[in-house]
Short mmCIF file of N, CA and C in Angstrom, two decimals:
data_model
loop_
_atom_site.label_atom_id
_atom_site.label_comp_id
_atom_site.label_asym_id
_atom_site.label_seq_id
_atom_site.Cartn_x
_atom_site.Cartn_y
_atom_site.Cartn_z
N UNK C 1 -2.81 -14.20 15.47
CA UNK C 1 -3.21 -12.96 16.10
C UNK C 1 -4.49 -12.41 15.49
N UNK C 2 -4.54 -12.28 14.16
CA UNK C 2 -5.70 -11.70 13.52
C UNK C 2 -6.75 -12.73 13.13
N UNK C 3 -6.45 -14.01 13.30
CA UNK C 3 -7.42 -15.04 12.98
C UNK C 3 -7.58 -15.32 11.50
N UNK C 4 -6.61 -14.97 10.70
CA UNK C 4 -6.64 -15.22 9.27
C UNK C 4 -5.59 -16.28 8.97
N UNK C 5 -6.05 -17.46 8.52
CA UNK C 5 -5.12 -18.58 8.30
C UNK C 5 -4.00 -18.23 7.32
N UNK C 6 -4.33 -17.53 6.25
CA UNK C 6 -3.31 -17.19 5.26
C UNK C 6 -2.25 -16.27 5.86
N UNK C 7 -2.68 -15.29 6.63
CA UNK C 7 -1.73 -14.37 7.26
C UNK C 7 -0.96 -15.08 8.37
N UNK C 8 -1.63 -15.96 9.11
CA UNK C 8 -0.94 -16.74 10.14
C UNK C 8 0.14 -17.64 9.52
N UNK C 9 -0.14 -18.19 8.35
CA UNK C 9 0.87 -19.00 7.64
C UNK C 9 2.07 -18.16 7.27
N UNK C 10 1.85 -16.92 6.89
CA UNK C 10 2.96 -16.02 6.56
C UNK C 10 3.79 -15.68 7.80
N UNK C 11 3.15 -15.67 8.95
CA UNK C 11 3.91 -15.48 10.20
C UNK C 11 4.82 -16.68 10.42
N UNK C 12 4.26 -17.87 10.26
CA UNK C 12 5.06 -19.09 10.47
C UNK C 12 6.23 -19.18 9.50
N UNK C 13 6.05 -18.67 8.27
CA UNK C 13 7.13 -18.74 7.28
C UNK C 13 8.11 -17.57 7.40
N UNK C 14 7.80 -16.61 8.27
CA UNK C 14 8.70 -15.49 8.50
C UNK C 14 8.42 -14.25 7.66
N UNK C 15 7.39 -14.29 6.81
CA UNK C 15 7.07 -13.14 5.97
C UNK C 15 6.41 -12.01 6.73
N UNK C 16 5.63 -12.38 7.74
CA UNK C 16 4.95 -11.40 8.58
C UNK C 16 5.33 -11.62 10.03
N UNK C 17 5.12 -10.58 10.80
CA UNK C 17 5.27 -10.67 12.25
C UNK C 17 3.91 -10.36 12.86
N UNK C 18 3.51 -11.13 13.86
CA UNK C 18 2.29 -10.83 14.59
C UNK C 18 2.61 -9.72 15.57
N UNK C 19 1.79 -8.68 15.57
CA UNK C 19 2.01 -7.54 16.46
C UNK C 19 0.66 -6.87 16.68
N UNK C 20 0.29 -6.66 17.93
CA UNK C 20 -1.01 -6.05 18.19
C UNK C 20 -1.18 -4.72 17.43
N UNK C 21 -2.37 -4.47 16.93
CA UNK C 21 -2.63 -3.20 16.24
C UNK C 21 -2.38 -2.02 17.17
N UNK C 22 -1.91 -0.94 16.59
CA UNK C 22 -1.65 0.29 17.34
C UNK C 22 -2.46 1.39 16.65
N UNK C 23 -3.53 1.80 17.29
CA UNK C 23 -4.45 2.77 16.70
C UNK C 23 -3.73 4.06 16.29
N UNK C 24 -2.85 4.53 17.15
CA UNK C 24 -2.12 5.78 16.85
C UNK C 24 -1.24 5.62 15.61
N UNK C 25 -0.56 4.48 15.50
CA UNK C 25 0.26 4.21 14.32
C UNK C 25 -0.61 4.19 13.07
N UNK C 26 -1.74 3.50 13.15
CA UNK C 26 -2.64 3.40 12.00
C UNK C 26 -3.17 4.77 11.59
N UNK C 27 -3.51 5.60 12.57
CA UNK C 27 -3.98 6.95 12.25
C UNK C 27 -2.88 7.77 11.58
N UNK C 28 -1.64 7.62 12.05
CA UNK C 28 -0.52 8.33 11.42
C UNK C 28 -0.29 7.88 9.99
N UNK C 29 -0.35 6.59 9.77
CA UNK C 29 -0.19 6.06 8.41
C UNK C 29 -1.31 6.56 7.50
N UNK C 30 -2.53 6.56 8.03
CA UNK C 30 -3.68 7.02 7.25
C UNK C 30 -3.54 8.50 6.89
N UNK C 31 -3.16 9.32 7.84
CA UNK C 31 -3.00 10.76 7.55
C UNK C 31 -1.88 10.99 6.53
N UNK C 32 -0.80 10.26 6.65
CA UNK C 32 0.29 10.36 5.67
C UNK C 32 -0.21 9.99 4.27
N UNK C 33 -0.97 8.92 4.19
CA UNK C 33 -1.50 8.48 2.90
C UNK C 33 -2.44 9.52 2.30
N UNK C 34 -3.29 10.09 3.12
CA UNK C 34 -4.23 11.11 2.63
C UNK C 34 -3.48 12.31 2.07
N UNK C 35 -2.48 12.79 2.80
CA UNK C 35 -1.70 13.93 2.32
C UNK C 35 -0.99 13.62 1.01
N UNK C 36 -0.37 12.45 0.95
CA UNK C 36 0.37 12.08 -0.26
C UNK C 36 -0.56 11.90 -1.46
N UNK C 37 -1.69 11.28 -1.21
CA UNK C 37 -2.64 11.05 -2.30
C UNK C 37 -3.20 12.37 -2.82
N UNK C 38 -3.48 13.28 -1.91
CA UNK C 38 -3.96 14.61 -2.32
C UNK C 38 -2.93 15.27 -3.24
N UNK C 39 -1.67 15.22 -2.83
CA UNK C 39 -0.61 15.82 -3.64
C UNK C 39 -0.42 15.09 -4.97
N UNK C 40 -0.61 13.77 -4.98
CA UNK C 40 -0.47 12.99 -6.21
C UNK C 40 -1.48 13.41 -7.27
N UNK C 41 -2.60 13.95 -6.84
CA UNK C 41 -3.64 14.42 -7.77
C UNK C 41 -3.24 15.73 -8.46
N UNK C 42 -2.21 16.40 -7.97
CA UNK C 42 -1.83 17.70 -8.51
C UNK C 42 -1.05 17.56 -9.82
N UNK C 43 -1.66 18.00 -10.90
CA UNK C 43 -1.00 17.93 -12.20
C UNK C 43 0.14 18.95 -12.33
N UNK C 44 0.27 19.84 -11.36
CA UNK C 44 1.37 20.81 -11.38
C UNK C 44 2.70 20.14 -11.04
N UNK C 45 2.64 18.97 -10.41
CA UNK C 45 3.86 18.24 -10.04
C UNK C 45 4.34 17.38 -11.20
N UNK C 46 5.60 17.01 -11.16
CA UNK C 46 6.16 16.15 -12.20
C UNK C 46 5.57 14.75 -12.11
N UNK C 47 5.67 14.01 -13.20
CA UNK C 47 5.21 12.63 -13.23
C UNK C 47 5.88 11.82 -12.13
N UNK C 48 7.21 11.94 -12.02
CA UNK C 48 7.95 11.15 -11.04
C UNK C 48 7.47 11.44 -9.62
N UNK C 49 7.24 12.70 -9.30
CA UNK C 49 6.76 13.06 -7.97
C UNK C 49 5.37 12.50 -7.72
N UNK C 50 4.50 12.66 -8.69
CA UNK C 50 3.13 12.17 -8.54
C UNK C 50 3.10 10.66 -8.38
N UNK C 51 3.91 9.95 -9.16
CA UNK C 51 3.95 8.49 -9.07
C UNK C 51 4.46 8.08 -7.69
N UNK C 52 5.54 8.71 -7.25
CA UNK C 52 6.11 8.39 -5.94
C UNK C 52 5.10 8.65 -4.83
N UNK C 53 4.42 9.76 -4.90
CA UNK C 53 3.42 10.09 -3.88
C UNK C 53 2.26 9.10 -3.88
N UNK C 54 1.76 8.76 -5.05
CA UNK C 54 0.64 7.81 -5.14
C UNK C 54 1.07 6.42 -4.68
N UNK C 55 2.25 5.99 -5.11
CA UNK C 55 2.75 4.67 -4.70
C UNK C 55 2.92 4.61 -3.18
N UNK C 56 3.53 5.63 -2.60
CA UNK C 56 3.76 5.62 -1.15
C UNK C 56 2.46 5.76 -0.37
N UNK C 57 1.48 6.45 -0.93
CA UNK C 57 0.16 6.50 -0.30
C UNK C 57 -0.47 5.11 -0.30
N UNK C 58 -0.37 4.42 -1.43
CA UNK C 58 -0.91 3.05 -1.52
C UNK C 58 -0.22 2.13 -0.53
N UNK C 59 1.09 2.26 -0.41
CA UNK C 59 1.83 1.42 0.53
C UNK C 59 1.40 1.72 1.97
N UNK C 60 1.27 2.98 2.32
CA UNK C 60 0.84 3.34 3.68
C UNK C 60 -0.55 2.79 3.97
N UNK C 61 -1.43 2.82 2.99
CA UNK C 61 -2.78 2.28 3.18
C UNK C 61 -2.76 0.76 3.32
N UNK C 62 -1.96 0.10 2.49
CA UNK C 62 -1.86 -1.36 2.59
C UNK C 62 -1.25 -1.77 3.93
N UNK C 63 -0.27 -1.01 4.39
CA UNK C 63 0.34 -1.30 5.68
C UNK C 63 -0.66 -1.05 6.81
N UNK C 64 -1.46 -0.01 6.69
CA UNK C 64 -2.50 0.26 7.69
C UNK C 64 -3.47 -0.92 7.77
N UNK C 65 -3.90 -1.42 6.63
CA UNK C 65 -4.81 -2.57 6.61
C UNK C 65 -4.18 -3.78 7.29
N UNK C 66 -2.91 -4.00 7.05
CA UNK C 66 -2.19 -5.12 7.66
C UNK C 66 -2.07 -4.92 9.16
N UNK C 67 -1.71 -3.71 9.58
CA UNK C 67 -1.56 -3.41 11.00
C UNK C 67 -2.88 -3.54 11.75
N UNK C 68 -3.99 -3.15 11.10
CA UNK C 68 -5.30 -3.29 11.73
C UNK C 68 -5.64 -4.74 12.03
N UNK C 69 -5.08 -5.65 11.23
CA UNK C 69 -5.32 -7.08 11.42
C UNK C 69 -4.36 -7.69 12.45
N UNK C 70 -3.37 -6.92 12.88
CA UNK C 70 -2.44 -7.41 13.89
C UNK C 70 -1.18 -8.04 13.32
N UNK C 71 -0.75 -7.53 12.17
CA UNK C 71 0.47 -8.04 11.53
C UNK C 71 1.33 -6.87 11.06
N UNK C 72 2.59 -7.19 10.79
CA UNK C 72 3.54 -6.22 10.25
C UNK C 72 4.48 -6.97 9.30
N UNK C 73 4.96 -6.27 8.28
CA UNK C 73 5.95 -6.84 7.37
C UNK C 73 6.95 -5.76 6.98
N UNK C 74 8.20 -6.17 6.85
CA UNK C 74 9.23 -5.26 6.36
C UNK C 74 9.35 -5.32 4.84
N UNK C 75 8.61 -6.22 4.23
CA UNK C 75 8.66 -6.40 2.78
C UNK C 75 7.52 -5.64 2.11
N UNK C 76 7.88 -4.59 1.41
CA UNK C 76 6.87 -3.73 0.79
C UNK C 76 5.97 -4.52 -0.16
N UNK C 77 6.54 -5.40 -0.95
CA UNK C 77 5.78 -6.17 -1.92
C UNK C 77 4.73 -7.03 -1.22
N UNK C 78 5.12 -7.64 -0.11
CA UNK C 78 4.22 -8.53 0.62
C UNK C 78 3.04 -7.77 1.22
N UNK C 79 3.27 -6.53 1.64
CA UNK C 79 2.20 -5.71 2.18
C UNK C 79 1.08 -5.57 1.15
N UNK C 80 1.46 -5.38 -0.12
CA UNK C 80 0.46 -5.28 -1.19
C UNK C 80 -0.23 -6.63 -1.42
N UNK C 81 0.54 -7.71 -1.44
CA UNK C 81 -0.04 -9.03 -1.66
C UNK C 81 -1.06 -9.39 -0.58
N UNK C 82 -0.84 -8.93 0.62
CA UNK C 82 -1.73 -9.25 1.74
C UNK C 82 -3.08 -8.54 1.64
N UNK C 83 -3.22 -7.58 0.74
CA UNK C 83 -4.49 -6.88 0.59
C UNK C 83 -5.64 -7.84 0.25
N UNK C 84 -5.34 -8.94 -0.39
CA UNK C 84 -6.35 -9.96 -0.69
C UNK C 84 -6.95 -10.47 0.62
N UNK C 85 -6.12 -10.58 1.64
CA UNK C 85 -6.55 -11.14 2.93
C UNK C 85 -7.00 -10.07 3.93
N UNK C 86 -6.43 -8.88 3.86
CA UNK C 86 -6.77 -7.85 4.84
C UNK C 86 -8.04 -7.09 4.47
N UNK C 87 -8.23 -6.83 3.17
CA UNK C 87 -9.39 -6.05 2.73
C UNK C 87 -10.24 -6.76 1.68
N UNK C 88 -9.83 -7.95 1.29
CA UNK C 88 -10.58 -8.68 0.27
C UNK C 88 -10.44 -8.10 -1.12
N UNK C 89 -9.33 -7.42 -1.39
CA UNK C 89 -9.11 -6.85 -2.72
C UNK C 89 -9.00 -7.95 -3.76
N UNK C 90 -9.40 -7.64 -4.98
CA UNK C 90 -9.28 -8.58 -6.07
C UNK C 90 -7.84 -8.68 -6.56
N UNK C 91 -7.56 -9.78 -7.20
CA UNK C 91 -6.19 -10.02 -7.67
C UNK C 91 -5.75 -9.00 -8.72
N UNK C 92 -6.69 -8.48 -9.51
CA UNK C 92 -6.32 -7.47 -10.52
C UNK C 92 -5.82 -6.20 -9.85
N UNK C 93 -6.46 -5.80 -8.76
CA UNK C 93 -6.01 -4.60 -8.04
C UNK C 93 -4.63 -4.84 -7.43
N UNK C 94 -4.44 -6.02 -6.87
CA UNK C 94 -3.15 -6.34 -6.25
C UNK C 94 -2.06 -6.37 -7.32
N UNK C 95 -2.38 -6.89 -8.50
CA UNK C 95 -1.39 -6.91 -9.60
C UNK C 95 -1.00 -5.49 -10.01
N UNK C 96 -1.97 -4.57 -10.00
CA UNK C 96 -1.66 -3.17 -10.33
C UNK C 96 -0.66 -2.60 -9.32
N UNK C 97 -0.92 -2.83 -8.04
CA UNK C 97 0.01 -2.34 -7.02
C UNK C 97 1.37 -3.02 -7.15
N UNK C 98 1.38 -4.30 -7.50
CA UNK C 98 2.65 -5.03 -7.68
C UNK C 98 3.43 -4.44 -8.86
N UNK C 99 2.75 -4.13 -9.96
CA UNK C 99 3.41 -3.53 -11.11
C UNK C 99 3.99 -2.18 -10.73
N UNK C 100 3.24 -1.40 -9.98
CA UNK C 100 3.74 -0.09 -9.55
C UNK C 100 4.93 -0.25 -8.61
N UNK C 101 4.91 -1.29 -7.80
CA UNK C 101 6.05 -1.58 -6.93
C UNK C 101 7.29 -1.86 -7.78
N UNK C 102 7.13 -2.66 -8.82
CA UNK C 102 8.26 -2.97 -9.72
C UNK C 102 8.78 -1.71 -10.40
N UNK C 103 7.86 -0.86 -10.87
CA UNK C 103 8.26 0.39 -11.53
C UNK C 103 8.97 1.32 -10.54
N UNK C 104 8.46 1.36 -9.32
CA UNK C 104 9.09 2.18 -8.29
C UNK C 104 10.50 1.70 -8.02
N UNK C 105 10.71 0.39 -7.95
CA UNK C 105 12.04 -0.16 -7.70
C UNK C 105 13.00 0.16 -8.84
N UNK C 106 12.51 0.09 -10.07
CA UNK C 106 13.35 0.46 -11.21
C UNK C 106 13.81 1.91 -11.09
N UNK C 107 12.89 2.78 -10.73
CA UNK C 107 13.24 4.20 -10.60
C UNK C 107 14.17 4.43 -9.40
N UNK C 108 13.86 3.78 -8.30
CA UNK C 108 14.59 4.01 -7.06
C UNK C 108 16.00 3.42 -7.08
N UNK C 109 16.13 2.22 -7.63
CA UNK C 109 17.40 1.50 -7.53
C UNK C 109 18.21 1.46 -8.81
N UNK C 110 17.56 1.71 -9.96
CA UNK C 110 18.28 1.66 -11.22
C UNK C 110 18.20 2.96 -12.00
N UNK C 111 17.47 3.94 -11.46
CA UNK C 111 17.41 5.24 -12.10
C UNK C 111 16.58 5.29 -13.36
N UNK C 112 15.74 4.29 -13.58
CA UNK C 112 14.92 4.25 -14.79
C UNK C 112 13.46 4.50 -14.45
N UNK C 113 12.92 5.63 -14.90
CA UNK C 113 11.52 5.95 -14.67
C UNK C 113 10.77 5.86 -15.99
N UNK C 114 9.90 4.88 -16.10
CA UNK C 114 9.07 4.69 -17.27
C UNK C 114 7.85 5.60 -17.13
N UNK C 115 7.82 6.68 -17.90
CA UNK C 115 6.72 7.64 -17.81
C UNK C 115 5.51 7.04 -18.52
N UNK C 116 4.54 6.64 -17.72
CA UNK C 116 3.33 5.98 -18.22
C UNK C 116 2.14 6.65 -17.54
N UNK C 117 1.60 7.66 -18.21
CA UNK C 117 0.51 8.45 -17.63
C UNK C 117 -0.72 7.59 -17.33
N UNK C 118 -1.00 6.61 -18.17
CA UNK C 118 -2.19 5.78 -17.91
C UNK C 118 -2.00 4.92 -16.67
N UNK C 119 -0.77 4.43 -16.44
CA UNK C 119 -0.50 3.66 -15.23
C UNK C 119 -0.65 4.55 -14.00
N UNK C 120 -0.15 5.77 -14.07
CA UNK C 120 -0.29 6.71 -12.96
C UNK C 120 -1.77 6.97 -12.67
N UNK C 121 -2.55 7.17 -13.72
CA UNK C 121 -3.99 7.41 -13.53
C UNK C 121 -4.66 6.21 -12.87
N UNK C 122 -4.30 5.00 -13.31
CA UNK C 122 -4.86 3.78 -12.70
C UNK C 122 -4.44 3.66 -11.24
N UNK C 123 -3.18 3.97 -10.96
CA UNK C 123 -2.68 3.91 -9.59
C UNK C 123 -3.44 4.88 -8.69
N UNK C 124 -3.66 6.08 -9.16
CA UNK C 124 -4.38 7.07 -8.35
C UNK C 124 -5.81 6.63 -8.10
N UNK C 125 -6.49 6.14 -9.12
CA UNK C 125 -7.87 5.67 -8.95
C UNK C 125 -7.92 4.49 -7.97
N UNK C 126 -7.00 3.55 -8.13
CA UNK C 126 -6.98 2.39 -7.24
C UNK C 126 -6.65 2.80 -5.80
N UNK C 127 -5.77 3.77 -5.65
CA UNK C 127 -5.41 4.24 -4.31
C UNK C 127 -6.55 5.03 -3.68
N UNK C 128 -7.26 5.79 -4.48
CA UNK C 128 -8.46 6.48 -3.98
C UNK C 128 -9.46 5.45 -3.42
N UNK C 129 -9.67 4.37 -4.15
CA UNK C 129 -10.60 3.32 -3.71
C UNK C 129 -10.07 2.62 -2.46
N UNK C 130 -8.76 2.38 -2.43
CA UNK C 130 -8.14 1.75 -1.28
C UNK C 130 -8.30 2.62 -0.04
N UNK C 131 -8.18 3.92 -0.21
CA UNK C 131 -8.36 4.85 0.91
C UNK C 131 -9.74 4.68 1.55
N UNK C 132 -10.76 4.60 0.73
CA UNK C 132 -12.13 4.43 1.24
C UNK C 132 -12.24 3.13 2.04
N UNK C 133 -11.66 2.07 1.51
CA UNK C 133 -11.73 0.77 2.20
C UNK C 133 -10.98 0.80 3.52
N UNK C 134 -9.84 1.44 3.56
CA UNK C 134 -9.06 1.51 4.79
C UNK C 134 -9.77 2.40 5.81
N UNK C 135 -10.37 3.48 5.36
CA UNK C 135 -11.13 4.33 6.28
C UNK C 135 -12.30 3.56 6.89
N UNK C 136 -12.96 2.74 6.09
CA UNK C 136 -14.05 1.90 6.62
C UNK C 136 -13.52 0.89 7.61
N UNK C 137 -12.37 0.28 7.31
CA UNK C 137 -11.77 -0.70 8.22
C UNK C 137 -11.37 -0.03 9.54
N UNK C 138 -10.86 1.19 9.45
CA UNK C 138 -10.49 1.94 10.66
C UNK C 138 -11.74 2.22 11.50
N UNK C 139 -12.82 2.63 10.85
CA UNK C 139 -14.07 2.93 11.57
C UNK C 139 -14.61 1.68 12.24
N UNK C 140 -14.51 0.54 11.56
CA UNK C 140 -15.02 -0.72 12.11
C UNK C 140 -14.12 -1.27 13.20
N UNK C 141 -12.86 -0.84 13.22
CA UNK C 141 -11.92 -1.34 14.23
C UNK C 141 -12.15 -0.63 15.57
N UNK C 142 -12.95 0.41 15.55
CA UNK C 142 -13.29 1.09 16.80
C UNK C 142 -12.41 2.22 17.05
#
């Protein structure tokens, strides 16, 4: 669908589904990410809230990038891994999002929140940069 061999291979293996991009869906995801990221910057909120907001903003942006290419995935982790193919992100950035995904799962499913202010700061900076890239991709998508 999107003409990307790596993403097409993930469709064949069942990791992704080919689905035409939906501009309205992408705009909704983008607006959600912007609101969450804005709130994640607020030091008045707790660490857990800020981390959750920044992580979910990053996920919404990664999903938007995937949807713009004509794919969808129900696997949150895979959405981040696909950033290499959807936006050309470097592996170090993808590893940061993967680490945050692991930390989010620990908090969400095991009740363990590792308070790491430097990781939160890195996540927010990386998500700010991701926002710019997704906004550019949206503008180029017409």
